[in-house]
Amino acid sequence: MSLPLEAHPVPDRQGANFFRDDAAFDPLLSLYLPEDLHQHLRPQLDRLGALAGGRLDELAHTADRNPPTLEHRSRSGRDAQRIVKHPAYVELERVAFEQFGLAAMSHRGGVLGWPAPMPAAAKYALSYLFVQAEFGLCCPLSMTDSLTRMLRKFGSAALQQQHLAALTTDAFEQQAQGAMFMTEQGAGSDIGATAVRAVPEGDAYRLHGDKWFCSNPDAALAMVLARIDGAAPGLKGVSLFLLPRTLADGRANDYRIIRLKDKLGTRSMASGEIRLEGAQAWLVGEAGRGFQQMADMVNNSRLSNGMRAAGLMRRACSEAFFVARERRAFGRRLIELPLMQRQLLKILLPTEQARTMLFQTAEALRRSDAGEPGAYALLRILTPLIKVRACRDARRVTGDAMEVRGGCGYIEEWGDARLVRDAHLGSIWEGTSNIVALDVMRAIQREGSLPLLDAHLRRLLAETPLHANARRKFDGALHKACAAAQQVAEARGANDHAARQAATALYHVASACAMAWEAGRLGSVPRLQMAQAVLRHRVLPQDPLAIDSAPAWLPALLACEGAASGAPAGRAALEAVDLF
């Protein structure tokens, strides 16, 4: 006779459905997706949510512990390089590229049964679930998606005809992955110092030199920055090239993977050093405009970085709340303890900010691609904003969530340590925090983005029911954040030391305004409380020596995380919310 199982003192969320467990996610999607597409995707979101919380998480754990290896020669002594990937990683690739078409859905119809290419919000909604299980593979997914976008936008008709089908196929064995070879030892973020040479040869070029950090280095196709012999110094002399791994006659192209990197995180996915030894490549777009063209790919990757940071925070937040609800200490559940409530709020707010900014930016991308006036300038400031702040927030949120689990969180059998390691990538790749903060200022200087962002946020606030005092706080914060950013941008270098401060203020205010708008559309009092809490705790001045009483609204707000919100609140209930 077996004894009944008792509640285990170490709560384990393994096997959860990440879509169903996140009760706020589906209602938010209704604001950013067309209704017919939203309803069509719900079964796919549910299927991916179940996989992410179960099989994909298991595969990701295995792939993280068994990183890829580089073989230089065959067993018979032939010079035939290949990267050997663990079967767990290959299965993850098959799910992402083939079963869900995450790299192809923005470029062709037919993915997941939808007849047309899907908007960015749909792609990022699905990827947001996938990254909660596996982070490393989302880099090849993003680069394949971005390379396809670049090829369609700037590539010749011949290059498109030759490569687009393989980049967007749903047959895994025929699918071509993409990469971006940009970084050099002597250049880093200073693209104008690019030293790799491009020597003309007929209708192609031969590339010579080293690329220092190349993720997905065995990809079928890579976009590469190089300087055509005799070109001008600096950025004006840099051009963009398409580099195939294998030539049309089946021969390997003339470049070698020197070694793979031993990385802090994203261990499942290969990153390596490339030596170009006269590799054949084709010019993409106009000679001398490589950086401007590559900027489109980089910005797409930056938005993907923001999505990945948002997904990591959501996974960490969900784990922290699960432990806090299920674990008991000192005769109470952790979530009932005042200090734990404060820690959970500090995890929850940046998590929700990042998700809101992800979908706001994805919507700006859709409008920009449709040619809507002003949408590109709005996209140009929203993209670096989410990159500079959400990626930094992810480092702290994943660490704080690991602390909620305690000693188990520090053990590699659980997922917390992997989240912490992976979270550090976003602040480095596609531009460090300093570089991206300065890019926010460039968007203001060169694209006139700030007035468009200000107008966009004021439209959102105008549509939102708010308490009179709360509205004054939102209006005042938005005015001051825009004024500060304008002051830094207009100084053109004299105030560069304040670029991150100004960009951070813009991010916090923009996310608070957009979260308030979402709350108004959904009739969600908890979401409106979170929007106001962002302003109160991350924007408005506070006395660090003043001891405030515990907020009476906090326990009820935390109780709503992950739970169905019930019937929408009316306008009067929303206008009664004032946390200031």
PDB file of N, CA, C and O in Angstrom, residues 317-360:
ATOM      1  N   CYS A 317      10.595  35.746 -13.560  1.00  0.00           N
ATOM      2  CA  CYS A 317       9.494  36.266 -12.744  1.00  0.00           C
ATOM      3  C   CYS A 317       8.500  35.160 -12.403  1.00  0.00           C
ATOM      4  O   CYS A 317       8.064  35.029 -11.254  1.00  0.00           O
ATOM      5  N   SER A 318       8.144  34.358 -13.395  1.00  0.00           N
ATOM      6  CA  SER A 318       7.189  33.271 -13.155  1.00  0.00           C
ATOM      7  C   SER A 318       7.741  32.268 -12.156  1.00  0.00           C
ATOM      8  O   SER A 318       7.006  31.772 -11.284  1.00  0.00           O
ATOM      9  N   GLU A 319       9.033  31.948 -12.269  1.00  0.00           N
ATOM     10  CA  GLU A 319       9.646  31.013 -11.315  1.00  0.00           C
ATOM     11  C   GLU A 319       9.642  31.608  -9.906  1.00  0.00           C
ATOM     12  O   GLU A 319       9.357  30.914  -8.924  1.00  0.00           O
ATOM     13  N   ALA A 320       9.955  32.894  -9.794  1.00  0.00           N
ATOM     14  CA  ALA A 320      10.008  33.529  -8.477  1.00  0.00           C
ATOM     15  C   ALA A 320       8.635  33.536  -7.816  1.00  0.00           C
ATOM     16  O   ALA A 320       8.506  33.233  -6.617  1.00  0.00           O
ATOM     17  N   PHE A 321       7.612  33.878  -8.581  1.00  0.00           N
ATOM     18  CA  PHE A 321       6.267  33.895  -8.004  1.00  0.00           C
ATOM     19  C   PHE A 321       5.802  32.495  -7.642  1.00  0.00           C
ATOM     20  O   PHE A 321       5.126  32.307  -6.622  1.00  0.00           O
ATOM     21  N   PHE A 322       6.153  31.502  -8.450  1.00  0.00           N
ATOM     22  CA  PHE A 322       5.770  30.126  -8.128  1.00  0.00           C
ATOM     23  C   PHE A 322       6.393  29.693  -6.805  1.00  0.00           C
ATOM     24  O   PHE A 322       5.707  29.146  -5.929  1.00  0.00           O
ATOM     25  N   VAL A 323       7.687  29.948  -6.652  1.00  0.00           N
ATOM     26  CA  VAL A 323       8.360  29.580  -5.402  1.00  0.00           C
ATOM     27  C   VAL A 323       7.755  30.347  -4.228  1.00  0.00           C
ATOM     28  O   VAL A 323       7.503  29.779  -3.149  1.00  0.00           O
ATOM     29  N   ALA A 324       7.509  31.636  -4.416  1.00  0.00           N
ATOM     30  CA  ALA A 324       6.990  32.458  -3.320  1.00  0.00           C
ATOM     31  C   ALA A 324       5.602  32.001  -2.886  1.00  0.00           C
ATOM     32  O   ALA A 324       5.244  32.108  -1.703  1.00  0.00           O
ATOM     33  N   ARG A 325       4.817  31.471  -3.808  1.00  0.00           N
ATOM     34  CA  ARG A 325       3.477  30.983  -3.441  1.00  0.00           C
ATOM     35  C   ARG A 325       3.521  29.598  -2.808  1.00  0.00           C
ATOM     36  O   ARG A 325       2.710  29.284  -1.933  1.00  0.00           O
ATOM     37  N   GLU A 326       4.464  28.765  -3.273  1.00  0.00           N
ATOM     38  CA  GLU A 326       4.467  27.364  -2.849  1.00  0.00           C
ATOM     39  C   GLU A 326       5.356  27.087  -1.649  1.00  0.00           C
ATOM     40  O   GLU A 326       5.131  26.103  -0.932  1.00  0.00           O
ATOM     41  N   ARG A 327       6.357  27.916  -1.426  1.00  0.00           N
ATOM     42  CA  ARG A 327       7.301  27.664  -0.335  1.00  0.00           C
ATOM     43  C   ARG A 327       6.822  28.329   0.947  1.00  0.00           C
ATOM     44  O   ARG A 327       6.395  29.500   0.932  1.00  0.00           O
ATOM     45  N   ARG A 328       6.915  27.619   2.046  1.00  0.00           N
ATOM     46  CA  ARG A 328       6.531  28.160   3.351  1.00  0.00           C
ATOM     47  C   ARG A 328       7.764  28.295   4.239  1.00  0.00           C
ATOM     48  O   ARG A 328       8.655  27.442   4.232  1.00  0.00           O
ATOM     49  N   ALA A 329       7.824  29.384   4.980  1.00  0.00           N
ATOM     50  CA  ALA A 329       8.904  29.601   5.934  1.00  0.00           C
ATOM     51  C   ALA A 329       8.370  30.408   7.103  1.00  0.00           C
ATOM     52  O   ALA A 329       7.542  31.316   6.913  1.00  0.00           O
ATOM     53  N   PHE A 330       8.792  30.070   8.295  1.00  0.00           N
ATOM     54  CA  PHE A 330       8.349  30.783   9.506  1.00  0.00           C
ATOM     55  C   PHE A 330       6.824  30.757   9.631  1.00  0.00           C
ATOM     56  O   PHE A 330       6.197  31.707  10.097  1.00  0.00           O
ATOM     57  N   GLY A 331       6.217  29.651   9.158  1.00  0.00           N
ATOM     58  CA  GLY A 331       4.788  29.469   9.298  1.00  0.00           C
ATOM     59  C   GLY A 331       3.947  30.220   8.282  1.00  0.00           C
ATOM     60  O   GLY A 331       2.721  30.219   8.388  1.00  0.00           O
ATOM     61  N   ARG A 332       4.573  30.842   7.298  1.00  0.00           N
ATOM     62  CA  ARG A 332       3.815  31.612   6.292  1.00  0.00           C
ATOM     63  C   ARG A 332       4.363  31.312   4.900  1.00  0.00           C
ATOM     64  O   ARG A 332       5.509  30.895   4.747  1.00  0.00           O
ATOM     65  N   ARG A 333       3.525  31.549   3.904  1.00  0.00           N
ATOM     66  CA  ARG A 333       4.023  31.476   2.538  1.00  0.00           C
ATOM     67  C   ARG A 333       4.957  32.661   2.295  1.00  0.00           C
ATOM     68  O   ARG A 333       4.738  33.755   2.815  1.00  0.00           O
ATOM     69  N   LEU A 334       5.968  32.455   1.452  1.00  0.00           N
ATOM     70  CA  LEU A 334       6.931  33.525   1.207  1.00  0.00           C
ATOM     71  C   LEU A 334       6.256  34.779   0.674  1.00  0.00           C
ATOM     72  O   LEU A 334       6.659  35.902   1.010  1.00  0.00           O
ATOM     73  N   ILE A 335       5.243  34.609  -0.145  1.00  0.00           N
ATOM     74  CA  ILE A 335       4.609  35.762  -0.769  1.00  0.00           C
ATOM     75  C   ILE A 335       3.855  36.622   0.246  1.00  0.00           C
ATOM     76  O   ILE A 335       3.489  37.771  -0.043  1.00  0.00           O
ATOM     77  N   GLU A 336       3.651  36.111   1.449  1.00  0.00           N
ATOM     78  CA  GLU A 336       2.974  36.881   2.503  1.00  0.00           C
ATOM     79  C   GLU A 336       3.960  37.723   3.318  1.00  0.00           C
ATOM     80  O   GLU A 336       3.531  38.557   4.120  1.00  0.00           O
ATOM     81  N   LEU A 337       5.260  37.520   3.105  1.00  0.00           N
ATOM     82  CA  LEU A 337       6.263  38.229   3.885  1.00  0.00           C
ATOM     83  C   LEU A 337       6.553  39.588   3.261  1.00  0.00           C
ATOM     84  O   LEU A 337       6.814  39.681   2.056  1.00  0.00           O
ATOM     85  N   PRO A 338       6.534  40.668   4.029  1.00  0.00           N
ATOM     86  CA  PRO A 338       6.655  42.022   3.459  1.00  0.00           C
ATOM     87  C   PRO A 338       7.916  42.253   2.632  1.00  0.00           C
ATOM     88  O   PRO A 338       7.858  42.858   1.560  1.00  0.00           O
ATOM     89  N   LEU A 339       9.074  41.787   3.105  1.00  0.00           N
ATOM     90  CA  LEU A 339      10.293  41.994   2.322  1.00  0.00           C
ATOM     91  C   LEU A 339      10.262  41.227   1.006  1.00  0.00           C
ATOM     92  O   LEU A 339      10.746  41.705  -0.026  1.00  0.00           O
ATOM     93  N   MET A 340       9.679  40.023   1.045  1.00  0.00           N
ATOM     94  CA  MET A 340       9.551  39.260  -0.189  1.00  0.00           C
ATOM     95  C   MET A 340       8.596  39.957  -1.152  1.00  0.00           C
ATOM     96  O   MET A 340       8.825  39.970  -2.371  1.00  0.00           O
ATOM     97  N   GLN A 341       7.543  40.552  -0.643  1.00  0.00           N
ATOM     98  CA  GLN A 341       6.620  41.284  -1.504  1.00  0.00           C
ATOM     99  C   GLN A 341       7.336  42.431  -2.220  1.00  0.00           C
ATOM    100  O   GLN A 341       7.123  42.672  -3.414  1.00  0.00           O
ATOM    101  N   ARG A 342       8.191  43.116  -1.496  1.00  0.00           N
ATOM    102  CA  ARG A 342       8.945  44.216  -2.114  1.00  0.00           C
ATOM    103  C   ARG A 342       9.903  43.680  -3.188  1.00  0.00           C
ATOM    104  O   ARG A 342      10.043  44.273  -4.268  1.00  0.00           O
ATOM    105  N   GLN A 343      10.547  42.536  -2.918  1.00  0.00           N
ATOM    106  CA  GLN A 343      11.451  41.963  -3.896  1.00  0.00           C
ATOM    107  C   GLN A 343      10.688  41.509  -5.137  1.00  0.00           C
ATOM    108  O   GLN A 343      11.150  41.703  -6.269  1.00  0.00           O
ATOM    109  N   LEU A 344       9.520  40.910  -4.946  1.00  0.00           N
ATOM    110  CA  LEU A 344       8.724  40.467  -6.088  1.00  0.00           C
ATOM    111  C   LEU A 344       8.261  41.639  -6.943  1.00  0.00           C
ATOM    112  O   LEU A 344       8.208  41.539  -8.171  1.00  0.00           O
ATOM    113  N   LEU A 345       7.949  42.761  -6.309  1.00  0.00           N
ATOM    114  CA  LEU A 345       7.557  43.944  -7.081  1.00  0.00           C
ATOM    115  C   LEU A 345       8.721  44.415  -7.946  1.00  0.00           C
ATOM    116  O   LEU A 345       8.534  44.807  -9.107  1.00  0.00           O
ATOM    117  N   LYS A 346       9.940  44.365  -7.396  1.00  0.00           N
ATOM    118  CA  LYS A 346      11.113  44.799  -8.162  1.00  0.00           C
ATOM    119  C   LYS A 346      11.426  43.845  -9.308  1.00  0.00           C
ATOM    120  O   LYS A 346      12.098  44.220 -10.269  1.00  0.00           O
ATOM    121  N   ILE A 347      10.956  42.620  -9.226  1.00  0.00           N
ATOM    122  CA  ILE A 347      11.081  41.664 -10.333  1.00  0.00           C
ATOM    123  C   ILE A 347       9.969  41.881 -11.348  1.00  0.00           C
ATOM    124  O   ILE A 347      10.191  41.852 -12.565  1.00  0.00           O
ATOM    125  N   LEU A 348       8.767  42.112 -10.859  1.00  0.00           N
ATOM    126  CA  LEU A 348       7.595  42.201 -11.728  1.00  0.00           C
ATOM    127  C   LEU A 348       7.604  43.440 -12.617  1.00  0.00           C
ATOM    128  O   LEU A 348       7.298  43.362 -13.813  1.00  0.00           O
ATOM    129  N   LEU A 349       7.935  44.601 -12.055  1.00  0.00           N
ATOM    130  CA  LEU A 349       7.813  45.838 -12.822  1.00  0.00           C
ATOM    131  C   LEU A 349       8.694  45.848 -14.067  1.00  0.00           C
ATOM    132  O   LEU A 349       8.192  46.116 -15.174  1.00  0.00           O
ATOM    133  N   PRO A 350      10.001  45.598 -13.978  1.00  0.00           N
ATOM    134  CA  PRO A 350      10.805  45.600 -15.215  1.00  0.00           C
ATOM    135  C   PRO A 350      10.401  44.513 -16.191  1.00  0.00           C
ATOM    136  O   PRO A 350      10.551  44.681 -17.407  1.00  0.00           O
ATOM    137  N   THR A 351       9.878  43.398 -15.671  1.00  0.00           N
ATOM    138  CA  THR A 351       9.396  42.331 -16.554  1.00  0.00           C
ATOM    139  C   THR A 351       8.250  42.829 -17.418  1.00  0.00           C
ATOM    140  O   THR A 351       8.220  42.614 -18.639  1.00  0.00           O
ATOM    141  N   GLU A 352       7.293  43.497 -16.792  1.00  0.00           N
ATOM    142  CA  GLU A 352       6.134  43.992 -17.547  1.00  0.00           C
ATOM    143  C   GLU A 352       6.503  45.190 -18.413  1.00  0.00           C
ATOM    144  O   GLU A 352       5.951  45.374 -19.510  1.00  0.00           O
ATOM    145  N   GLN A 353       7.420  46.032 -17.956  1.00  0.00           N
ATOM    146  CA  GLN A 353       7.883  47.138 -18.794  1.00  0.00           C
ATOM    147  C   GLN A 353       8.466  46.613 -20.103  1.00  0.00           C
ATOM    148  O   GLN A 353       8.169  47.139 -21.186  1.00  0.00           O
ATOM    149  N   ALA A 354       9.318  45.604 -20.002  1.00  0.00           N
ATOM    150  CA  ALA A 354       9.984  45.085 -21.197  1.00  0.00           C
ATOM    151  C   ALA A 354       8.982  44.474 -22.159  1.00  0.00           C
ATOM    152  O   ALA A 354       9.093  44.648 -23.384  1.00  0.00           O
ATOM    153  N   ARG A 355       8.003  43.771 -21.643  1.00  0.00           N
ATOM    154  CA  ARG A 355       7.011  43.156 -22.534  1.00  0.00           C
ATOM    155  C   ARG A 355       6.211  44.230 -23.263  1.00  0.00           C
ATOM    156  O   ARG A 355       5.977  44.134 -24.468  1.00  0.00           O
ATOM    157  N   THR A 356       5.804  45.255 -22.549  1.00  0.00           N
ATOM    158  CA  THR A 356       5.054  46.333 -23.179  1.00  0.00           C
ATOM    159  C   THR A 356       5.890  47.029 -24.246  1.00  0.00           C
ATOM    160  O   THR A 356       5.420  47.290 -25.361  1.00  0.00           O
ATOM    161  N   MET A 357       7.150  47.326 -23.935  1.00  0.00           N
ATOM    162  CA  MET A 357       8.002  48.000 -24.911  1.00  0.00           C
ATOM    163  C   MET A 357       8.302  47.105 -26.109  1.00  0.00           C
ATOM    164  O   MET A 357       8.461  47.593 -27.241  1.00  0.00           O
ATOM    165  N   LEU A 358       8.364  45.804 -25.901  1.00  0.00           N
ATOM    166  CA  LEU A 358       8.539  44.883 -27.014  1.00  0.00           C
ATOM    167  C   LEU A 358       7.407  45.031 -28.020  1.00  0.00           C
ATOM    168  O   LEU A 358       7.639  45.183 -29.228  1.00  0.00           O
ATOM    169  N   PHE A 359       6.177  45.009 -27.528  1.00  0.00           N
ATOM    170  CA  PHE A 359       5.044  45.048 -28.454  1.00  0.00           C
ATOM    171  C   PHE A 359       4.804  46.451 -29.004  1.00  0.00           C
ATOM    172  O   PHE A 359       4.344  46.600 -30.143  1.00  0.00           O
ATOM    173  N   GLN A 360       5.138  47.473 -28.246  1.00  0.00           N
ATOM    174  CA  GLN A 360       5.068  48.827 -28.795  1.00  0.00           C
ATOM    175  C   GLN A 360       6.060  48.983 -29.949  1.00  0.00           C
ATOM    176  O   GLN A 360       5.744  49.584 -30.991  1.00  0.00           O
TER     177      GLN A 360
END
